[in-house]
mmCIF file of C-alpha atoms in Angstrom:
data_model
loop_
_atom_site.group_PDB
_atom_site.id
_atom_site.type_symbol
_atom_site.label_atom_id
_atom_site.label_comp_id
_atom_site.label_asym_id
_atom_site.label_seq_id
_atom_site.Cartn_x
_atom_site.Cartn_y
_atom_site.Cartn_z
ATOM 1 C CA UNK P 1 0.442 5.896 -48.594
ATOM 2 C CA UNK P 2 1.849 8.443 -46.708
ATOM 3 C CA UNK P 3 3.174 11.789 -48.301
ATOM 4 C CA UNK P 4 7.390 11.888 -48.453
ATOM 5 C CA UNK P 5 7.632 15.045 -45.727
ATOM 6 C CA UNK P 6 4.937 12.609 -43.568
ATOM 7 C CA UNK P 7 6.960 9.572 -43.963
ATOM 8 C CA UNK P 8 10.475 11.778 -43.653
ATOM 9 C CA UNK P 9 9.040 13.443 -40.000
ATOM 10 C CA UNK P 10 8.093 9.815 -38.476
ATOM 11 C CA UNK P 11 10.929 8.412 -39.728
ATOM 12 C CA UNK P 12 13.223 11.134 -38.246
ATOM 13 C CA UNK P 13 11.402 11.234 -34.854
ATOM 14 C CA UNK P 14 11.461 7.061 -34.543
ATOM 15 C CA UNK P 15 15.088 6.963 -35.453
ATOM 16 C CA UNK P 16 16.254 9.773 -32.797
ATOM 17 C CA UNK P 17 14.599 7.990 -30.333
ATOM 18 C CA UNK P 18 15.102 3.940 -30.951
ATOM 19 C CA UNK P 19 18.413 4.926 -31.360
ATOM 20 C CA UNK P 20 19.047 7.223 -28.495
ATOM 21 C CA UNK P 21 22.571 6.070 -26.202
ATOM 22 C CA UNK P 22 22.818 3.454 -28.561
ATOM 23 C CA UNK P 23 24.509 4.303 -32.092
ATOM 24 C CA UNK P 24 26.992 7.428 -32.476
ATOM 25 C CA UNK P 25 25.856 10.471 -33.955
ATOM 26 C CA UNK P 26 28.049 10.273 -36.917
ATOM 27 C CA UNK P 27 25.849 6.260 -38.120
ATOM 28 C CA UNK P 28 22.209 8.074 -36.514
ATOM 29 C CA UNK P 29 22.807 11.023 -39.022
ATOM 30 C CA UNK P 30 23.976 7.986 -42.195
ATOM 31 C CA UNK P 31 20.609 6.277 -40.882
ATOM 32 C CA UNK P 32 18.827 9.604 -41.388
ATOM 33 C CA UNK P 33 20.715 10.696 -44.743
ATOM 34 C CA UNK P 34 19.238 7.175 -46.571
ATOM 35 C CA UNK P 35 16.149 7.550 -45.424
ATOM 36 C CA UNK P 36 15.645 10.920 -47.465
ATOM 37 C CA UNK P 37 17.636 9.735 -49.892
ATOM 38 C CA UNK P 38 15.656 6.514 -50.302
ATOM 39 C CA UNK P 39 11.926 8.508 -49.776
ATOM 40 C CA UNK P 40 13.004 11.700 -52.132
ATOM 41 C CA UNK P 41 15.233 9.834 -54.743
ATOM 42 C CA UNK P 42 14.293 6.055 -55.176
ATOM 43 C CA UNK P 43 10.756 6.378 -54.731
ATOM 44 C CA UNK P 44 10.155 9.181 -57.621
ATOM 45 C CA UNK P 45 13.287 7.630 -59.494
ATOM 46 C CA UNK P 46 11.667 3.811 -59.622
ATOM 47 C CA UNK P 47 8.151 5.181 -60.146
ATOM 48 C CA UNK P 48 9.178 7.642 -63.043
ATOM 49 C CA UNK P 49 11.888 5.475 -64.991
ATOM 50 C CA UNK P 50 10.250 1.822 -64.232
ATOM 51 C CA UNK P 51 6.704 2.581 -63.302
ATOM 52 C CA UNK P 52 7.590 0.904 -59.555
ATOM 53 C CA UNK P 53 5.681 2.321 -56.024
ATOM 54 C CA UNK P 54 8.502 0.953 -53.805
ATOM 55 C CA UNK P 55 7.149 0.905 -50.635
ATOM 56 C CA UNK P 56 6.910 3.520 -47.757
ATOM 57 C CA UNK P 57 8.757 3.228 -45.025
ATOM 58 C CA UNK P 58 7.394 2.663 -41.853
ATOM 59 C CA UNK P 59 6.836 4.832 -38.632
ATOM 60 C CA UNK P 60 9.166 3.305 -36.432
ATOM 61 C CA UNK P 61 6.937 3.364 -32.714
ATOM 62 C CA UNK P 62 8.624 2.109 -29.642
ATOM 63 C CA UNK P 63 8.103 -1.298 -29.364
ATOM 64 C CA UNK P 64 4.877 -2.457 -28.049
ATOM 65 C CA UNK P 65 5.892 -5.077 -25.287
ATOM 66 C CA UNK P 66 8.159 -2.434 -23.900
ATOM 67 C CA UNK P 67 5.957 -0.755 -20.449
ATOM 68 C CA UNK P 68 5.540 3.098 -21.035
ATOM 69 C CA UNK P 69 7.893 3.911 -17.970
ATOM 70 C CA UNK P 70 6.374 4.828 -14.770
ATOM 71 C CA UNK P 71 6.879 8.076 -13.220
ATOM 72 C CA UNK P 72 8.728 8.308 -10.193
ATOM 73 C CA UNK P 73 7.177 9.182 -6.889
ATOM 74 C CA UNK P 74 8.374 13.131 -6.048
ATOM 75 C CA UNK P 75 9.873 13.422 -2.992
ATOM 76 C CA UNK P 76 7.464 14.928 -1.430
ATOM 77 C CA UNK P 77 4.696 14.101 -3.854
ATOM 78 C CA UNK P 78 0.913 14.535 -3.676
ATOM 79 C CA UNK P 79 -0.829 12.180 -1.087
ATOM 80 C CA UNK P 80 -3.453 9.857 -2.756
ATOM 81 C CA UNK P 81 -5.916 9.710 -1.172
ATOM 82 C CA UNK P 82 -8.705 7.399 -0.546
ATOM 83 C CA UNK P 83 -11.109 10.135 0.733
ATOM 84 C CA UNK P 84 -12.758 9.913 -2.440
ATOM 85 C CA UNK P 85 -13.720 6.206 -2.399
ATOM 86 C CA UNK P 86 -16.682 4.829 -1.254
ATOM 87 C CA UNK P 87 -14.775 2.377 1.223
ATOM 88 C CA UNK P 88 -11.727 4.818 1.666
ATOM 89 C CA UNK P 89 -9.534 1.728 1.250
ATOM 90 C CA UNK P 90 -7.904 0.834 -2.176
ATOM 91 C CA UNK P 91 -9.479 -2.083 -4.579
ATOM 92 C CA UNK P 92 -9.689 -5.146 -3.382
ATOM 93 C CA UNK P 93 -6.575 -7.316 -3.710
ATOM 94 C CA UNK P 94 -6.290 -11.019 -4.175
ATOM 95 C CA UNK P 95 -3.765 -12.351 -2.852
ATOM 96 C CA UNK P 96 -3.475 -15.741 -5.377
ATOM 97 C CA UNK P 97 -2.655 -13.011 -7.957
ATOM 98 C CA UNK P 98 0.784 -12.911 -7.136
ATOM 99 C CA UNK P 99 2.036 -16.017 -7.427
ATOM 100 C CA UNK P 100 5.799 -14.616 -7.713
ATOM 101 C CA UNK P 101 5.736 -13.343 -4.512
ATOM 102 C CA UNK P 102 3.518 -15.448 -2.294
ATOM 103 C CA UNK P 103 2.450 -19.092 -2.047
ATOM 104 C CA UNK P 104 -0.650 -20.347 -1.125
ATOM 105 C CA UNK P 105 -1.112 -22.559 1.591
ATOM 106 C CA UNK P 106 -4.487 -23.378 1.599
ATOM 107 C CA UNK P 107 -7.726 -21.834 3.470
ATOM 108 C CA UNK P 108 -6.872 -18.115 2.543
ATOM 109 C CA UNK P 109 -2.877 -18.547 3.711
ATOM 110 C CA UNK P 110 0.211 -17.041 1.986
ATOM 111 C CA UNK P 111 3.408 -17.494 2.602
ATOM 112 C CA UNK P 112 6.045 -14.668 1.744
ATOM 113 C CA UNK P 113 9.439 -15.719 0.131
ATOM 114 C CA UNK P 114 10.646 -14.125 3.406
ATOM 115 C CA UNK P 115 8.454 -16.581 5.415
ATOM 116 C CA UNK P 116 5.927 -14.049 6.786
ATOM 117 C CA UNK P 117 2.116 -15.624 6.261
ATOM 118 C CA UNK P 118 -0.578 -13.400 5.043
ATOM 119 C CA UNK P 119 -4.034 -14.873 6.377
ATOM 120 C CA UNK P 120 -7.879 -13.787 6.680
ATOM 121 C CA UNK P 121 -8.825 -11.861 9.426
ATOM 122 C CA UNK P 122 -8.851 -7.785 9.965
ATOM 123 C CA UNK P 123 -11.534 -5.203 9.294
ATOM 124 C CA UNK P 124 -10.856 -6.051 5.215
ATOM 125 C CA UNK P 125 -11.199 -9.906 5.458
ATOM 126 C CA UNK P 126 -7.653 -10.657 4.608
ATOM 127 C CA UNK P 127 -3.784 -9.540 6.036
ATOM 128 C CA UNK P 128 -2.782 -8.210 2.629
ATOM 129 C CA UNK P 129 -5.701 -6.230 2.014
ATOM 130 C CA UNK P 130 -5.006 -4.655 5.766
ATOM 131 C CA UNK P 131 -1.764 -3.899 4.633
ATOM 132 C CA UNK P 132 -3.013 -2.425 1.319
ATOM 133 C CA UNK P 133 -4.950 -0.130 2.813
ATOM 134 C CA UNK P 134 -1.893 1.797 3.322
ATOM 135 C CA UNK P 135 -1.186 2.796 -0.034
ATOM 136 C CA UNK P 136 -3.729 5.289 0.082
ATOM 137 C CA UNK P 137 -4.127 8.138 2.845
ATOM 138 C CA UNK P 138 -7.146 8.876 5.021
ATOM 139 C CA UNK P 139 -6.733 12.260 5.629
ATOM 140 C CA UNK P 140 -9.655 11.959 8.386
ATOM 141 C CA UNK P 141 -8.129 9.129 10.141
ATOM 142 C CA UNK P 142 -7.008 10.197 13.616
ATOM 143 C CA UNK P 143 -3.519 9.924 14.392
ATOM 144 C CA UNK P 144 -0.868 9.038 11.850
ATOM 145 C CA UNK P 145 -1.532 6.928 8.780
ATOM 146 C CA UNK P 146 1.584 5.644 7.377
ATOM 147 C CA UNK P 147 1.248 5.450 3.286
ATOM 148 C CA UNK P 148 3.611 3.310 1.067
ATOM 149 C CA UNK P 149 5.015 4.921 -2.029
ATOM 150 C CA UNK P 150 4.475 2.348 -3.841
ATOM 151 C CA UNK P 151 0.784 0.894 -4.070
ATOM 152 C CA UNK P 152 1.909 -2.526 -6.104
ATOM 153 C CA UNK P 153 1.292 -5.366 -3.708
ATOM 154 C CA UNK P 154 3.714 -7.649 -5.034
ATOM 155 C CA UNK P 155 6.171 -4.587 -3.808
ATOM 156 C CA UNK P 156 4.308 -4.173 -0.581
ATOM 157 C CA UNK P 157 5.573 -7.443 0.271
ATOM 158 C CA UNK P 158 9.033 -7.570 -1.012
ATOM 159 C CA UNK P 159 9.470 -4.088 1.130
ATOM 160 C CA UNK P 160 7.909 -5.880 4.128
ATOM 161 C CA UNK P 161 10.005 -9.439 3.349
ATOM 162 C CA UNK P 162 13.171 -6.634 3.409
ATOM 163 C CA UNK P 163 12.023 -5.180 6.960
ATOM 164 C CA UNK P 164 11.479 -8.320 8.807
ATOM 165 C CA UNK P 165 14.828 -10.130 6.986
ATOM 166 C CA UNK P 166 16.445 -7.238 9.017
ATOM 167 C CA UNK P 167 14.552 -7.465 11.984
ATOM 168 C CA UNK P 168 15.377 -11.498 12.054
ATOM 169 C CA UNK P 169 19.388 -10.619 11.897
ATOM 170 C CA UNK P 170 18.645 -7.823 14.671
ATOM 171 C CA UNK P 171 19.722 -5.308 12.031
ATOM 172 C CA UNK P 172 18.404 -1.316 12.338
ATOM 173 C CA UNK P 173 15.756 -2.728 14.063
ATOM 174 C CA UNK P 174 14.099 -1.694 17.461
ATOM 175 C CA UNK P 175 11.911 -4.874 18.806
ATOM 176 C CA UNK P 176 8.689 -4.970 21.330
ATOM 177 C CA UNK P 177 6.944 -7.673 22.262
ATOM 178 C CA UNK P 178 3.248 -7.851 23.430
ATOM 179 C CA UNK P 179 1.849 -10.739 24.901
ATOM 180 C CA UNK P 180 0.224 -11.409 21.351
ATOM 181 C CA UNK P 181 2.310 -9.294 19.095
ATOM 182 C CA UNK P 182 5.684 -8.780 18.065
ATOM 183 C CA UNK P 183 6.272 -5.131 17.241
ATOM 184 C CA UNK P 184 9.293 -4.540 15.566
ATOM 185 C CA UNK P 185 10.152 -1.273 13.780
ATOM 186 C CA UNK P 186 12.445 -1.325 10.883
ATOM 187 C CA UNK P 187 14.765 2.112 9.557
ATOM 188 C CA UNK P 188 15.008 1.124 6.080
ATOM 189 C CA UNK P 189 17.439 3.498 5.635
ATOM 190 C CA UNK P 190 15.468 5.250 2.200
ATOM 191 C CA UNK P 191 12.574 7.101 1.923
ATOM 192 C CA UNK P 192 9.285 3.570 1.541
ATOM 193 C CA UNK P 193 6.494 6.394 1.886
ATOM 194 C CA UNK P 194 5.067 9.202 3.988
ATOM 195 C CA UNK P 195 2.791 10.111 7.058
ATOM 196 C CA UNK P 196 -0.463 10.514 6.004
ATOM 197 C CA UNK P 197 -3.728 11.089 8.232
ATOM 198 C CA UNK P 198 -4.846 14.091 9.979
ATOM 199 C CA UNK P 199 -1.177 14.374 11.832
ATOM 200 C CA UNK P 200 0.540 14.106 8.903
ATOM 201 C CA UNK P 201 -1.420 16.540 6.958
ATOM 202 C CA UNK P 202 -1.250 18.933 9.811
ATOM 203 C CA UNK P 203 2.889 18.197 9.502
ATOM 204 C CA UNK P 204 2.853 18.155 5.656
ATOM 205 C CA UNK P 205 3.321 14.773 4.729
ATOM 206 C CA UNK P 206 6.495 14.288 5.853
ATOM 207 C CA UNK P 207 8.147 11.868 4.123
ATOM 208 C CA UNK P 208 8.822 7.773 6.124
ATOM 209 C CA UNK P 209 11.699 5.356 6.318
ATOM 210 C CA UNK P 210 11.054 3.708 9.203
ATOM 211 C CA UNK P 211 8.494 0.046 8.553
ATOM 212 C CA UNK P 212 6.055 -1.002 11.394
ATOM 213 C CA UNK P 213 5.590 -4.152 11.464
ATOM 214 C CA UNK P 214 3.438 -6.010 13.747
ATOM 215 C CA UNK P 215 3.562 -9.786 13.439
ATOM 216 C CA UNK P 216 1.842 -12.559 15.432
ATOM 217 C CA UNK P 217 4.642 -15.419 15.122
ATOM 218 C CA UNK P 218 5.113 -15.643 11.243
ATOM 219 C CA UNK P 219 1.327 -13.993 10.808
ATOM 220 C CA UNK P 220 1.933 -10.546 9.519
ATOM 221 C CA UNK P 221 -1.028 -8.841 11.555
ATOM 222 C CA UNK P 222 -0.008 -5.005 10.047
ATOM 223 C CA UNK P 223 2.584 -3.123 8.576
ATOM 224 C CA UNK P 224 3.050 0.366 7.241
ATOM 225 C CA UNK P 225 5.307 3.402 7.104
ATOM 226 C CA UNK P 226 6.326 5.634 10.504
ATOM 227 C CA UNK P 227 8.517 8.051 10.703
ATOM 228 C CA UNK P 228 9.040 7.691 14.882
ATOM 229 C CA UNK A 1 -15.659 5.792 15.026
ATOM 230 C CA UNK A 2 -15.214 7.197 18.618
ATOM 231 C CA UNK A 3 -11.693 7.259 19.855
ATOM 232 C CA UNK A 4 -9.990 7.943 23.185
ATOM 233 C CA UNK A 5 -6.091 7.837 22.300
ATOM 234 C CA UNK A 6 -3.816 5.716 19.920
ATOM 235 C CA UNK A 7 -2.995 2.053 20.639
ATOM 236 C CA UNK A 8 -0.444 1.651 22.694
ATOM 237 C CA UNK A 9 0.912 -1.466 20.649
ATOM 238 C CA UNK A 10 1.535 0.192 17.190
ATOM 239 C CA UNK A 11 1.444 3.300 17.849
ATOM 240 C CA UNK A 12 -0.364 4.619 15.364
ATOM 241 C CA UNK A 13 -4.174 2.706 15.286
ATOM 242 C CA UNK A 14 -6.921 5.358 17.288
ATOM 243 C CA UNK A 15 -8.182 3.639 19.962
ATOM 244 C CA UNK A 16 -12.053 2.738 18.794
ATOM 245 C CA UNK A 17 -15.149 2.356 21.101
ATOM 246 C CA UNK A 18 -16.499 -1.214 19.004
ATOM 247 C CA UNK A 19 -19.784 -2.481 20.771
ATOM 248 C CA UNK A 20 -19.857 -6.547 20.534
ATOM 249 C CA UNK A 21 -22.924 -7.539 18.492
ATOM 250 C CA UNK A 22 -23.034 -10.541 21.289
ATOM 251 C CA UNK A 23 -22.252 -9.545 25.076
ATOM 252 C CA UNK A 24 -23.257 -5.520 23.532
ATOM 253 C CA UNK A 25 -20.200 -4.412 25.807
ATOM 254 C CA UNK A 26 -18.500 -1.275 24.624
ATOM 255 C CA UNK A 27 -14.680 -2.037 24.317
ATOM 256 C CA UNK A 28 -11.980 -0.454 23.078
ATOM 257 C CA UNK A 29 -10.086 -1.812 19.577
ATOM 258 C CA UNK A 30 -7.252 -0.825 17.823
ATOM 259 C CA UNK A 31 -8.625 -1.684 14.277
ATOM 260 C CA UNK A 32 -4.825 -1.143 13.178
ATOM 261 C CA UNK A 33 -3.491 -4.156 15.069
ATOM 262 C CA UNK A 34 -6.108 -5.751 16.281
ATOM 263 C CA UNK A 35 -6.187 -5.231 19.989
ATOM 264 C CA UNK A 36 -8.602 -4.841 22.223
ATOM 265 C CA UNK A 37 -9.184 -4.266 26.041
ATOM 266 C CA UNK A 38 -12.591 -4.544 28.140
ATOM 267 C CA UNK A 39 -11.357 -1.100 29.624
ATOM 268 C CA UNK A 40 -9.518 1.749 28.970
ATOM 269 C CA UNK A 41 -6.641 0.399 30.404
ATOM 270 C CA UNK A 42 -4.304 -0.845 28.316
ATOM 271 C CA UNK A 43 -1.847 -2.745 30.683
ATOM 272 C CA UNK A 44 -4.448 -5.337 31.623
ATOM 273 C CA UNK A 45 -4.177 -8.233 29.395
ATOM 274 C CA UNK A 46 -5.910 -7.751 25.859
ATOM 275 C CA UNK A 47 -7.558 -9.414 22.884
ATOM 276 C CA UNK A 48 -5.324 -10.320 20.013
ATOM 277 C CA UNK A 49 -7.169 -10.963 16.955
ATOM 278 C CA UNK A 50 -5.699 -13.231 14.281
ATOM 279 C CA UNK A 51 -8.087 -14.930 12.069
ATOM 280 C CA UNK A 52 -10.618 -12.925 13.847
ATOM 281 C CA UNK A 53 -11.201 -10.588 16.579
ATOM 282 C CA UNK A 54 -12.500 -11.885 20.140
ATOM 283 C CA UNK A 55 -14.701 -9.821 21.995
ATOM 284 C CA UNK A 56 -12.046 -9.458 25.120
ATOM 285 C CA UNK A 57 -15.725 -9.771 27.388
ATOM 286 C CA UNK A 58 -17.229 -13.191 25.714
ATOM 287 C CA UNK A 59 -15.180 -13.415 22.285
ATOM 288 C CA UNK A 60 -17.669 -13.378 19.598
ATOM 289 C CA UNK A 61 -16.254 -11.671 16.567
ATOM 290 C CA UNK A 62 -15.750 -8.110 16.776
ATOM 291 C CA UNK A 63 -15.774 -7.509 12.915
ATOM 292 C CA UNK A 64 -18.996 -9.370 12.252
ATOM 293 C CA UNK A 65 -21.810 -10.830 14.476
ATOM 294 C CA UNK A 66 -23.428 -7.845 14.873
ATOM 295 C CA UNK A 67 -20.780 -5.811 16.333
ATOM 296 C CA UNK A 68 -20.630 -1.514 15.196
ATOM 297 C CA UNK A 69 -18.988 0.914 16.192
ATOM 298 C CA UNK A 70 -20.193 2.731 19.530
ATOM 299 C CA UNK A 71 -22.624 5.368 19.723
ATOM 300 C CA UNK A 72 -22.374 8.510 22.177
ATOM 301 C CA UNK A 73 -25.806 7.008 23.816
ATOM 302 C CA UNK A 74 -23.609 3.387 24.263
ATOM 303 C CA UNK A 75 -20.843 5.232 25.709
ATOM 304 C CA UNK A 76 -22.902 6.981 27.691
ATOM 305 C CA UNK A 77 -24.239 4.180 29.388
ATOM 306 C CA UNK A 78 -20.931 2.699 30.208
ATOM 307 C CA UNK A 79 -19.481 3.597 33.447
ATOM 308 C CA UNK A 80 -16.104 3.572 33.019
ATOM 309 C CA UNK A 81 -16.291 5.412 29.458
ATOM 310 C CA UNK A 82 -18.455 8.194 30.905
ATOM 311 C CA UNK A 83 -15.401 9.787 31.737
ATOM 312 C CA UNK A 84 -14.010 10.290 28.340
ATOM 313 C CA UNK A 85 -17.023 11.551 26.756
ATOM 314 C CA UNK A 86 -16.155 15.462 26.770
ATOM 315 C CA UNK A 87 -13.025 14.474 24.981
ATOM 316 C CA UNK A 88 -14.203 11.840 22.544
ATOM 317 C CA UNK A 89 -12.732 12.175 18.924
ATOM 318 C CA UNK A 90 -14.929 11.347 16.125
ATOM 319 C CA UNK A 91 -13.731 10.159 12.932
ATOM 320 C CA UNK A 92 -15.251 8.333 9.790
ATOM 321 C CA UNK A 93 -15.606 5.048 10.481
ATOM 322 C CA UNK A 94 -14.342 2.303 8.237
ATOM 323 C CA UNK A 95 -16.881 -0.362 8.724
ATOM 324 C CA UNK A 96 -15.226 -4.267 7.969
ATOM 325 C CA UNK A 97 -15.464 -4.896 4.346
ATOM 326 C CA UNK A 98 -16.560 -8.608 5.020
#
């Protein structure tokens, strides 16, 4: 059992912060006042008079199901980088493990809700992992290498299900078409990631709202931050 | 991974010097979109890769079948890239995680 000033600090700091926003000060300092009156009264009062150990009270934790919150990119944050890695890309991805955003079509297709399909093919065996390879930087990579803020893939295809629902009503979109490739490039209007690669490093990461996305009829072939 | 400019089509993919494991021509790729050309000039018709990436010269798989990245000695040896060697950018390559 826990000693009263133990079980009094726990107490104090669970109760400040389960009930932060949510009760008035005036009932979070009545839920405080019982709790030392229950821990230095009761307790010694039941245990002298009637020979009782009432029992402690409990640290009160933030619930366990609850996520600790993520931190928010900064603005202008620290590039991650996958200069480190042994394949400079980020870990493999499977595509069938996000079932909430894609469907599978058979024979290594997904389908976005958006209708863009995610197949094999490209340097990492498979669209999505293409596409994940920009949510890390290459700092050695020639040119500019566009890096998502976010490196969640079931995020990495909402965002690119957002660009291409805009692109589709002709909305702050510029189009090109190739003879195998529709190009179109998306402002998104917010800040979806930065310019990484050796120009952006020489420019200082400079922060992207623009998406590139290059599509093959409904085949997403790439897609990644530019800042144009 | 040898370079001689950025693709054309995305803008942002260097363009690669791939040798095909097959015909052993040295072409040029965009490993960012997946384009390639049997020269270094980009408004003759191209290569699109979808499921995977034709050699534009016999279209064996540029991303397996024996295909690498070039070498200064391959480039070397290929007229019209002979050009571009004083001002060939080299990079790390990312080899195809297949």
């Amino acid at each position: 059992m826990a000693n009263p000033q133990q079980q009094l600090a726990r107490l104090a700091v669970g109760i400040l912060t389960l009930t932060r926003g949510r009760l008035s000060l005036r009932a979070t300092i009545g839920l405080c006042l019982a709790a030392v009156l229950y821990v230095l009264v009761l307790q010694p009062l039941a245990k002298q008079t009637l020979g009782i150990s009432l029992p402690s009270l409990p640290a009160i934790d933030q619930p366990a199901d609850k996520p600790a919150p993520q931190s928010r990119p900064a603005p202008e944050r620290t590039p991650r980088s996958g200069a480190g890695s042994p394949t400079g890309v980020p870990a493999a991805v499977d595509p069938a493990d996000l079932p909430t955003v894609l469907t599978d079509r058979g024979r290594g297709v997904y389908e976005s809700s958006g209708g863009l399909r995610y197949t094999r093919g490209s340097q990492q065996g498979h669209r999505l992992a293409h596409v994940m390879a920009h949510t890390l930087d290459e700092p050695d990579r020639v040119g500019q290498h566009g890096v998502f803020d976010t490196n969640d893939p079931a995020e990495v295809v909402r965002l690119i299900d957002e660009a291409y629902g805009l692109a589709l009503a002709g909305k702050q979109t510029t189009t090109q078409r190739e003879e195998g490739r529709t190009i179109y490039t998306v402002n998104l209007r917010r800040r979806i990631g930065y310019i990484g690669g050796e120009s952006g490093a020489r420019k200082g990461h400079p922060s992207a709202q623009y998406l590139k996305l290059v599509i093959d009829g409904d085949r997403v072939i790439t897609a990644f931050p530019l800042r144009p | 991974m040898l370079s001689i400019g950025i693709c054309p089509v995305c803008a942002a993919g260097p363009l690669g010097l791939r040798q095909c494991g097959v015909c052993r021509r040295v072409v040029v790729l965009c490993d960012e979109c997946d384009v390639a050309w049997r020269t270094d000039d980009p408004t003759r018709p191209g290569s699109y890769g979808q499921e995977t990436m034709p050699c534009p010269g016999c279209s064996a798989d540029l991303w397996t079948a024996g295909a690498t990245w070039a070498t200064r000695e391959a480039v070397a040896a290929t007229p019209w890239l002979v050009k571009h060697l004083p001002t060939l950018v080299e990079s790390p390559a990312r080899e195809p995680q297949r």
